[in-house]
C-alpha cells in the first residue's frame, strides 16, 4: 500500500458511539472497512480509576481549547481515544420516549419531529442494547413499547439506593431501573465499582464503543484501524457530488484515503467542523452545506447537578446510577410542558468535588460526599439556528451557545428538590452546567426529508453528496431529555443495514465482545 494513499470500500472517521457501532455492524459485510481515529487506544492503568487523575488533572480530556461566542476559550469535555466519549461515559443507555420522535410543544418553543418514528428505530434499539450489554427492566411508565425483554437483568441496587427508591415510591413516584451497559453477564468482568461514570473502566467491562464495537470489528481481516489519524479535510470531485479523498494527518505523515463511501463520525461538534474545514470550489461554505445549516442547531441538554445531603445518614453506595425518575418528563400539574429526566450520577467523591470547589477544605468535601446522594437533572434544550459551531480565525472550533427552554429546567429542578426534601434530605446543593459540559452534544447536522431544512437524509446521507454519511450525535433534530448514546448506536446500525443493501441479511445482534486477557 502506498504510504501517501490508502484505499477502502468504506472509510469511517471516528470510533465513538456512532463510528464504533457502525464498524461493528459492517464487520461481516464483506466490505473493506478502514477506520480512522485521531486518538489512540486508552491504556489500562491505575489512573483509570483515580478521581485525582481524572477530575483534578484531567488526564483523559483533550488539552484543546475551544472558543466561545464572546471571544473567550474553554476546555471542552471531550475525549479523543478509540471509543470516543463512550470510554468515560456513564453507560446509561435509555431509549428515547416514543413522543420524542414527534413534534412536542415546550414552554420555550417547539421540539421538532424526527423523520423516522420510534417504530422505525425499535429493532435497532433492541440490537444496540445487545451490542452494548444493556442491563435493565421494565417499570418506567414513560418507556416506549419493546419488542423483547432487556438483554440482561437490571444492575443490583445498593441498600441505600434501594431504600431511597422506596421513599420515592411512597411519594407516588415511579422510579425505575436505569438501563446500564456493563458486562455483568455470567463470568463478566464488571466488579461494580465506584468509578464508572466519567471514569475509564480499567478492566474493560464497560459497554463502550471500543470494547463492544471496534475491538470485535478488528477481529475480521476486512476491517483495519489507523489510530492517531486526524481527518483534516474531505475533498470532492470537481462537480462536488462525491467525496474522493479524506486528507489525513498522522504524526508527521500526510496521506489521502480513498473510499467509495465516506462516513463521518467525529462527534457533533467535530463532524460539523470537519465539513466546514472542507469548504472548496463546489462547496464554498462547507461540505454538504447548501442549506446553510452545517453546524447549526447545536444542542447539549440543560444539565444540572443536584447534591442532596442528610447530615447524619452515610451513603456507602458503590454503584449509584441504578434508578431513573421520569414522572416529570412530560410535565406536572400546573405545567403542561415537558420538564425532563432525573437520574443519579456516579457516586461523588471528595476529589471530584474539589475539582469544582478548590477553596473548600478537603474534610468538608469528604463530609459532604460521604453523606450525599448525587443527581443529574436533565432537560431538553431546543434547536436554535444561532446555537452553532463555526471555525475560529485560528482554524479552531467556536461554539455559539445561549441556553434556552430554561423555565422547564428550573421547574424540573424545583420538582427534584421537592422530591428529595420529602425523602428527608434537608440540604440541597445545585449547580447548572456551563458551556464546557458538552457531553450530550448533538444536532449540528440534522437529518430530515427536505434538503432545504436539513443536512442529512433519513439514512444520514448528506443531501448534497452521493457518498457521504454522518453517523454520530449530529443527526438529532431534537435532543429529547434522555442520554443520547443508545440512539446514536441504534441509528448507526440502521445506517449499516442501509449500506449493506436490501438483499443483505441484517448484521447479527449477537454480542462478540473481545477483551484481551
Ligand atoms: C463524562 C461523560 C459521561 C457520559 N455519560 C453518558 C451516559 O451515561 N449515557 C449516554 O448515553 N451518553 C453519555 N455521554 C455521552 C456519550 O458519550 C456521547 O453521546 C457519545 O459518545 C457520542 O457519540 P458520537 O459517536 O457522537 O461521538 P464520540 O463518542 O465523541 O466519538 C467521536 C470520535 O471521533 C474522533 N474524532 C473526532 N474528530 C476527528 C477527526 N477529525 N479525525 C479523526 N477522528 C476524529 C474522536 O476521537 C472520537 O473517537 C457521556 C459523555 C461524557 C463525556
Ligand atoms: S468494573 Fe463495572 S462498574 Fe467499574 S468501571 Fe468497569 S463497568 Fe463500570
XYZ file of C-alpha atoms and ligand atoms in Angstrom:
578
model
C 0.000 0.000 0.000
C 1.297 3.430 -0.954
C 2.198 5.404 2.196
C 0.639 8.543 0.731
C -2.644 6.949 -0.265
C -4.886 4.245 1.171
C -7.992 2.646 -0.292
C -11.079 1.063 1.181
C -14.688 0.394 0.286
C -15.897 2.284 3.334
C -13.919 4.689 5.481
C -15.256 5.552 8.928
C -13.830 8.640 10.634
C -14.207 8.398 14.417
C -14.834 5.471 16.734
C -17.384 6.679 19.293
C -20.973 5.554 19.767
C -21.661 6.174 16.078
C -18.452 5.135 14.305
C -17.574 2.251 16.629
C -21.053 0.778 16.306
C -21.030 1.132 12.530
C -17.665 -0.638 12.279
C -19.061 -3.475 14.372
C -22.151 -3.764 12.186
C -20.134 -3.793 8.953
C -17.565 -6.340 10.089
C -19.287 -9.224 8.307
C -20.441 -7.218 5.303
C -17.501 -8.258 3.147
C -16.635 -4.602 2.578
C -13.083 -3.431 3.192
C -13.571 -1.053 6.095
C -10.872 1.402 7.110
C -11.385 3.234 10.397
C -9.562 6.498 11.103
C -9.337 7.669 14.701
C -7.476 10.764 15.862
C -6.813 9.261 19.278
C -5.075 6.119 20.428
C -6.214 3.143 22.488
C -6.693 4.342 26.029
C -4.218 2.485 28.269
C -5.413 0.284 31.133
C -3.637 1.860 34.106
C -4.248 2.720 37.772
C -5.187 6.292 36.825
C -8.314 4.992 35.057
C -9.957 4.784 38.466
C -8.237 7.699 40.197
C -10.550 10.652 40.969
C -7.475 12.882 41.316
C -6.081 11.903 37.905
C -9.437 12.120 36.156
C -11.016 15.152 37.811
C -8.131 17.250 39.140
C -5.521 16.545 36.466
C -7.970 15.938 33.564
C -5.827 13.056 32.397
C -8.127 11.908 29.611
C -9.766 15.116 28.435
C -8.368 16.744 25.338
C -5.973 19.626 26.003
C -7.670 21.560 23.182
C -9.377 24.812 23.976
C -12.457 25.838 22.057
C -13.666 29.392 21.549
C -16.981 30.748 22.744
C -19.019 33.483 21.103
C -17.750 36.183 23.461
C -14.111 35.767 22.496
C -13.141 33.574 25.438
C -11.999 29.971 25.395
C -12.989 26.909 27.372
C -11.809 23.341 27.938
C -14.375 21.089 26.240
C -15.396 17.843 27.910
C -14.360 15.636 25.008
C -12.073 12.632 24.876
C -10.095 11.574 21.820
C -9.493 7.851 22.095
C -10.626 4.681 20.392
C -14.217 4.555 21.656
C -14.521 8.340 21.826
C -16.545 9.740 24.682
C -18.017 6.336 25.465
C -14.685 5.490 27.152
C -15.713 7.769 30.006
C -19.481 7.733 29.722
C -21.826 6.615 32.462
C -23.209 3.857 30.200
C -26.800 4.897 30.959
C -28.498 3.637 27.809
C -32.202 4.506 27.715
C -34.264 4.730 24.546
C -35.917 7.997 23.618
C -39.589 8.126 24.575
C -41.975 7.410 21.701
C -43.266 11.017 21.896
C -39.733 12.395 21.408
C -39.930 11.349 17.761
C -42.941 13.605 17.146
C -43.359 17.339 17.416
C -43.683 18.395 21.060
C -44.792 21.772 22.387
C -42.425 23.003 25.081
C -42.739 26.033 27.318
C -39.837 27.598 25.409
C -40.839 26.629 21.863
C -41.303 23.588 19.677
C -39.258 20.413 19.638
C -39.437 19.285 16.002
C -40.430 15.854 14.738
C -37.853 13.347 13.543
C -38.056 11.946 10.002
C -38.225 8.453 11.497
C -40.608 7.076 14.096
C -39.922 5.118 17.225
C -41.214 2.026 15.410
C -38.628 2.527 12.636
C -35.849 2.553 15.207
C -37.190 -0.055 17.646
C -35.481 -3.119 16.074
C -32.207 -1.217 16.061
C -32.608 -0.182 19.677
C -33.007 -3.861 20.510
C -29.821 -4.724 18.613
C -27.892 -1.821 20.117
C -28.892 -2.963 23.602
C -27.468 -6.410 22.801
C -24.221 -4.969 21.451
C -23.752 -2.702 24.471
C -24.755 -5.286 27.089
C -27.655 -3.299 28.477
C -28.982 -4.336 31.874
C -32.476 -3.080 32.601
C -36.050 -3.890 33.499
C -39.456 -2.560 32.501
C -41.301 -0.394 35.000
C -40.918 3.170 33.794
C -44.382 4.399 32.788
C -42.891 6.607 30.047
C -40.924 3.734 28.475
C -41.854 3.072 24.858
C -43.074 -0.423 23.922
C -40.375 -3.045 23.395
C -40.219 -5.987 21.011
C -38.459 -8.085 23.643
C -37.041 -8.032 27.143
C -33.838 -6.251 28.092
C -30.815 -8.400 27.218
C -29.768 -8.610 30.870
C -31.407 -8.070 34.290
C -31.004 -4.673 35.972
C -27.969 -3.654 37.976
C -28.422 -4.685 41.616
C -29.181 -1.836 43.993
C -27.017 -0.907 46.954
C -29.120 -0.949 50.181
C -29.036 2.864 50.456
C -30.382 3.291 46.914
C -32.981 0.561 47.438
C -34.218 2.403 50.499
C -34.274 5.734 48.648
C -36.237 4.085 45.846
C -38.888 3.084 48.385
C -39.010 6.634 49.771
C -39.673 7.905 46.252
C -42.359 5.264 45.679
C -44.003 6.335 48.950
C -44.453 9.770 47.336
C -46.387 8.163 44.467
C -43.441 8.449 42.087
C -42.306 5.695 39.720
C -38.533 5.259 39.989
C -37.437 2.520 37.598
C -34.223 0.693 36.777
C -31.850 2.857 34.749
C -30.646 0.813 31.737
C -26.882 0.411 32.073
C -24.374 -1.091 29.622
C -21.771 -3.093 31.535
C -20.529 -6.656 31.347
C -22.266 -8.416 34.194
C -23.040 -11.470 32.136
C -22.201 -14.754 33.884
C -18.416 -14.587 34.118
C -18.494 -10.923 33.057
C -15.722 -8.641 34.190
C -17.678 -5.868 35.864
C -16.823 -5.744 39.556
C -19.405 -2.983 40.211
C -17.005 -0.306 41.351
C -17.421 3.317 42.439
C -15.519 4.764 39.496
C -17.633 4.106 36.410
C -19.474 7.287 35.356
C -16.908 9.790 33.983
C -14.061 7.296 34.547
C -12.460 4.747 32.249
C -13.117 1.098 33.049
C -9.765 -0.379 33.986
C -10.967 -3.937 33.428
C -12.679 -3.207 30.097
C -16.091 -4.195 31.432
C -17.941 -1.058 30.410
C -20.132 -1.358 27.350
C -18.207 1.225 25.377
C -17.636 1.590 21.647
C -14.013 0.471 21.913
C -14.671 -2.821 23.690
C -18.089 -3.635 22.194
C -17.644 -2.021 18.778
C -14.140 -1.530 17.456
C -12.255 -4.455 19.007
C -14.687 -7.138 17.805
C -14.712 -5.493 14.368
C -10.918 -5.692 14.201
C -11.119 -9.470 14.619
C -12.123 -9.561 10.962
C -9.446 -9.300 8.270
C -11.509 -6.849 6.226
C -11.509 -4.210 8.990
C -8.475 -2.026 9.649
C -7.963 0.764 12.178
C -5.451 3.597 11.914
C -5.067 5.441 15.202
C -3.594 8.917 15.660
C -5.138 9.672 12.264
C -6.698 13.127 12.215
C -9.066 13.789 9.290
C -8.234 17.337 8.297
C -10.440 17.740 5.186
C -12.679 15.923 2.783
C -12.023 16.592 -0.899
C -14.650 16.254 -3.606
C -14.506 15.712 -7.351
C -14.819 18.994 -9.273
C -18.596 18.735 -9.594
C -18.793 18.406 -5.826
C -21.184 15.429 -5.811
C -18.778 12.844 -4.401
C -16.064 12.828 -1.791
C -12.932 11.489 -3.462
C -10.411 11.713 -0.621
C -10.043 12.127 3.101
C -6.932 14.159 3.852
C -5.309 12.651 6.913
C -2.589 13.877 9.266
C -0.840 11.228 11.323
C 2.102 12.383 13.391
C 4.426 13.847 10.734
C 2.824 11.891 7.927
C 0.177 13.157 5.477
C -1.850 10.801 3.321
C -5.126 10.531 1.466
C -7.736 7.851 1.959
C -9.939 6.986 -0.996
C -13.179 5.105 -0.484
C -16.477 4.525 -2.258
C -18.324 5.554 0.881
C -17.137 8.063 3.444
C -18.702 8.050 6.889
C -18.012 10.922 9.259
C -18.473 10.060 12.959
C -16.347 12.601 14.812
C -18.999 13.712 17.330
C -21.489 16.533 16.732
C -19.017 19.391 17.090
C -16.039 17.856 15.314
C -18.114 16.467 12.444
C -19.556 19.903 11.739
C -16.058 21.391 11.993
C -14.695 18.817 9.530
C -17.389 19.667 6.982
C -16.756 23.385 7.446
C -12.997 22.863 7.038
C -13.744 21.032 3.784
C -15.092 24.123 2.028
C -13.910 24.247 -1.570
C -14.845 25.206 -5.128
C -18.204 23.439 -5.349
C -18.938 23.955 -1.660
C -17.722 27.442 -0.752
C -19.498 27.467 2.632
C -18.535 23.981 3.691
C -19.302 20.489 2.517
C -22.962 19.396 2.435
C -23.936 22.940 3.321
C -26.278 24.049 0.532
C -28.914 24.547 3.241
C -26.550 26.730 5.285
C -27.340 24.505 8.268
C -23.994 22.777 8.841
C -23.025 23.471 12.439
C -26.381 24.997 13.374
C -28.966 23.748 15.897
C -26.251 22.667 18.333
C -27.864 21.127 21.419
C -26.362 19.726 24.565
C -29.263 19.415 27.072
C -29.882 21.711 30.000
C -27.994 19.898 32.749
C -27.577 20.493 36.459
C -26.071 18.542 39.291
C -28.129 18.287 42.460
C -26.388 17.076 45.613
C -28.795 16.048 48.386
C -27.243 15.729 51.828
C -28.511 14.242 55.041
C -26.159 15.423 57.795
C -26.086 12.122 59.674
C -27.007 9.445 57.143
C -23.938 7.990 55.401
C -24.180 6.909 51.784
C -21.861 3.950 51.298
C -23.292 3.176 47.885
C -20.791 1.775 45.431
C -22.802 1.926 42.192
C -25.234 4.814 42.489
C -26.518 5.033 38.915
C -29.301 2.486 39.248
C -32.591 4.386 39.042
C -34.321 6.872 36.800
C -37.321 9.086 37.533
C -39.427 10.190 34.592
C -42.554 11.292 36.436
C -41.897 14.880 35.327
C -40.731 14.030 31.813
C -43.864 15.411 30.175
C -44.728 17.987 32.853
C -46.652 18.120 36.102
C -49.882 19.590 37.432
C -49.783 23.298 36.624
C -47.058 22.943 34.000
C -48.290 21.090 30.907
C -44.912 21.079 29.151
C -42.029 18.597 29.120
C -39.622 19.039 32.042
C -37.120 16.201 31.733
C -35.393 13.303 33.405
C -33.791 12.687 36.790
C -31.092 10.084 37.348
C -28.255 9.696 39.830
C -24.698 10.249 38.675
C -21.793 8.063 39.755
C -21.169 8.451 43.486
C -19.394 11.756 44.109
C -16.110 11.573 45.977
C -14.220 14.380 47.726
C -11.625 14.736 44.949
C -14.380 15.088 42.377
C -15.974 17.894 44.375
C -12.556 19.510 44.819
C -12.256 19.999 41.059
C -15.297 22.259 41.271
C -14.743 23.739 44.732
C -10.959 24.090 45.092
C -11.193 26.505 48.032
C -13.348 24.291 50.237
C -11.219 22.267 52.703
C -10.941 18.561 51.914
C -12.523 17.369 55.219
C -15.637 19.404 54.430
C -15.847 17.962 50.930
C -15.363 14.481 52.330
C -18.109 15.019 54.899
C -20.481 16.111 52.142
C -19.529 13.296 49.758
C -19.936 10.680 52.483
C -23.477 11.852 53.197
C -24.813 12.836 49.804
C -26.807 11.270 47.045
C -25.997 12.927 43.740
C -28.350 13.539 40.811
C -28.235 14.663 37.198
C -31.150 16.940 36.365
C -31.559 16.903 32.579
C -33.993 18.814 30.382
C -34.467 19.225 26.698
C -32.917 22.238 25.013
C -34.454 23.356 21.754
C -32.769 23.614 18.349
C -31.871 27.240 17.707
C -30.063 28.025 14.434
C -27.977 30.631 16.285
C -26.603 27.975 18.622
C -23.932 26.741 16.302
C -20.428 25.520 15.599
C -18.201 27.698 13.416
C -14.493 27.852 12.708
C -12.461 30.474 14.527
C -9.885 32.518 12.598
C -7.108 30.311 14.029
C -8.847 27.259 12.494
C -10.057 26.088 15.888
C -13.626 25.430 16.948
C -16.052 28.109 18.091
C -19.277 27.185 19.881
C -22.039 29.804 19.974
C -24.346 28.748 22.779
C -27.189 30.522 24.519
C -29.180 28.081 26.642
C -32.938 28.033 26.045
C -36.094 26.416 27.433
C -34.741 27.145 30.902
C -38.095 27.628 32.616
C -38.766 23.920 32.106
C -35.348 23.148 33.569
C -35.965 25.357 36.601
C -39.324 23.666 37.045
C -37.643 20.250 36.937
C -35.056 21.372 39.473
C -37.845 22.537 41.797
C -39.618 19.198 41.399
C -36.369 17.322 42.080
C -35.681 19.341 45.213
C -39.245 18.814 46.448
C -38.864 15.085 45.817
C -35.610 14.898 47.767
C -36.813 17.137 50.598
C -39.765 14.797 51.028
C -37.285 11.910 51.011
C -35.676 13.552 54.063
C -32.719 15.452 52.640
C -32.614 18.866 54.324
C -29.549 20.149 52.465
C -29.833 20.535 48.686
C -26.970 21.997 46.631
C -27.397 22.531 42.911
C -25.389 23.939 40.054
C -26.195 24.324 36.378
C -23.578 23.125 33.933
C -21.927 25.578 31.540
C -20.624 25.508 28.002
C -17.775 23.102 28.797
C -20.172 20.313 29.816
C -20.878 19.266 26.251
C -21.096 15.534 26.815
C -24.540 15.290 25.179
C -23.682 17.408 22.124
C -25.940 16.796 19.153
C -27.938 18.371 16.339
C -25.317 20.126 14.204
C -26.119 18.155 11.019
C -29.794 17.410 11.494
C -31.480 14.737 9.412
C -34.760 15.208 7.581
C -36.589 14.759 4.307
C -36.158 18.296 2.968
C -32.699 19.368 1.719
C -33.650 22.977 2.418
C -34.215 22.357 6.124
C -31.821 19.505 6.891
C -28.262 18.427 6.087
C -28.728 14.643 6.087
C -31.450 12.418 4.719
C -33.253 9.915 6.979
C -30.447 7.366 6.447
C -27.905 10.025 7.418
C -26.572 10.529 3.911
C -25.728 14.136 3.045
C -28.429 15.527 0.757
C -25.732 17.227 -1.311
C -23.326 14.316 -1.825
C -23.816 10.819 -3.157
C -21.296 9.022 -0.937
C -21.064 10.981 2.327
C -22.757 9.773 5.531
C -22.633 11.042 9.110
C -23.344 8.659 12.000
C -22.890 10.362 15.343
C -24.915 12.711 17.535
C -25.002 15.299 14.742
C -28.174 13.957 13.137
C -30.570 14.619 16.068
C -33.265 17.171 15.077
C -34.177 17.475 18.765
C -32.289 16.476 21.877
C -35.084 14.806 23.917
C -34.231 14.648 27.613
C -32.569 11.274 27.916
C -28.964 10.190 27.399
C -28.139 10.065 23.677
C -25.662 7.212 23.105
C -28.098 4.315 22.579
C -30.000 6.318 19.971
C -26.747 7.183 18.180
C -25.795 3.499 18.193
C -29.252 2.382 17.022
C -29.204 4.773 14.079
C -25.662 3.612 13.209
C -26.999 0.057 12.982
C -29.844 1.290 10.776
C -27.369 3.073 8.502
C -25.251 -0.104 8.394
C -28.208 -2.112 7.088
C -28.809 0.605 4.513
C -25.162 0.482 3.400
C -25.231 -3.300 3.218
C -28.151 -3.033 0.786
C -31.623 -4.516 0.689
C -30.532 -8.050 -0.231
C -28.090 -8.431 2.649
C -29.226 -10.050 5.853
C -29.132 -7.614 8.749
C -25.978 -7.677 10.813
C -26.362 -10.141 13.686
C -27.133 -8.707 17.101
C -25.094 -11.346 18.912
C -22.550 -9.939 21.297
C -18.953 -10.732 20.480
C -17.134 -8.511 22.897
C -13.420 -9.104 22.610
C -11.468 -8.463 25.762
C -7.790 -9.262 25.987
C -6.821 -11.426 28.935
C -18.392 12.106 31.196
C -19.414 11.663 30.191
C -20.475 10.870 30.605
C -21.437 10.487 29.682
N -22.432 9.620 30.085
C -23.334 9.187 29.181
C -24.308 8.218 29.541
O -24.344 7.732 30.674
N -25.180 7.829 28.590
C -25.152 8.320 27.315
O -25.991 7.944 26.501
N -24.237 9.217 26.954
C -23.318 9.642 27.848
N -22.347 10.515 27.454
C -22.369 10.994 26.069
C -21.871 9.937 25.088
O -20.571 9.543 25.447
C -21.932 10.538 23.702
O -23.284 10.862 23.414
C -21.429 9.604 22.624
O -20.164 9.094 22.907
C -21.408 10.380 21.311
O -21.052 9.513 20.284
P -20.509 10.109 18.928
O -20.262 8.962 18.031
O -21.431 11.185 18.511
O -19.134 10.858 19.286
P -17.878 10.470 20.179
O -18.173 9.363 21.115
O -17.391 11.740 20.754
O -16.829 9.925 19.122
C -16.204 10.759 18.178
C -14.903 10.116 17.773
O -14.341 10.814 16.669
C -12.948 11.036 16.889
N -12.606 12.220 16.104
C -13.030 13.487 16.283
N -12.569 14.293 15.317
C -11.830 13.518 14.488
C -11.088 13.785 13.297
N -11.067 14.998 12.745
N -10.399 12.757 12.727
C -10.431 11.505 13.257
N -11.131 11.195 14.379
C -11.841 12.198 14.985
C -12.849 11.206 18.392
O -11.553 10.976 18.885
C -13.848 10.146 18.871
O -13.268 8.871 18.976
C -21.356 10.905 28.343
C -20.281 11.678 27.917
C -19.315 12.058 28.829
C -18.159 12.901 28.366
S -15.891 -2.543 36.690
Fe -18.057 -2.230 36.178
S -18.714 -0.521 37.453
Fe -16.447 -0.495 37.438
S -15.903 0.889 35.742
Fe -15.964 -1.178 34.912
S -18.022 -1.412 34.089
Fe -18.056 0.344 35.475
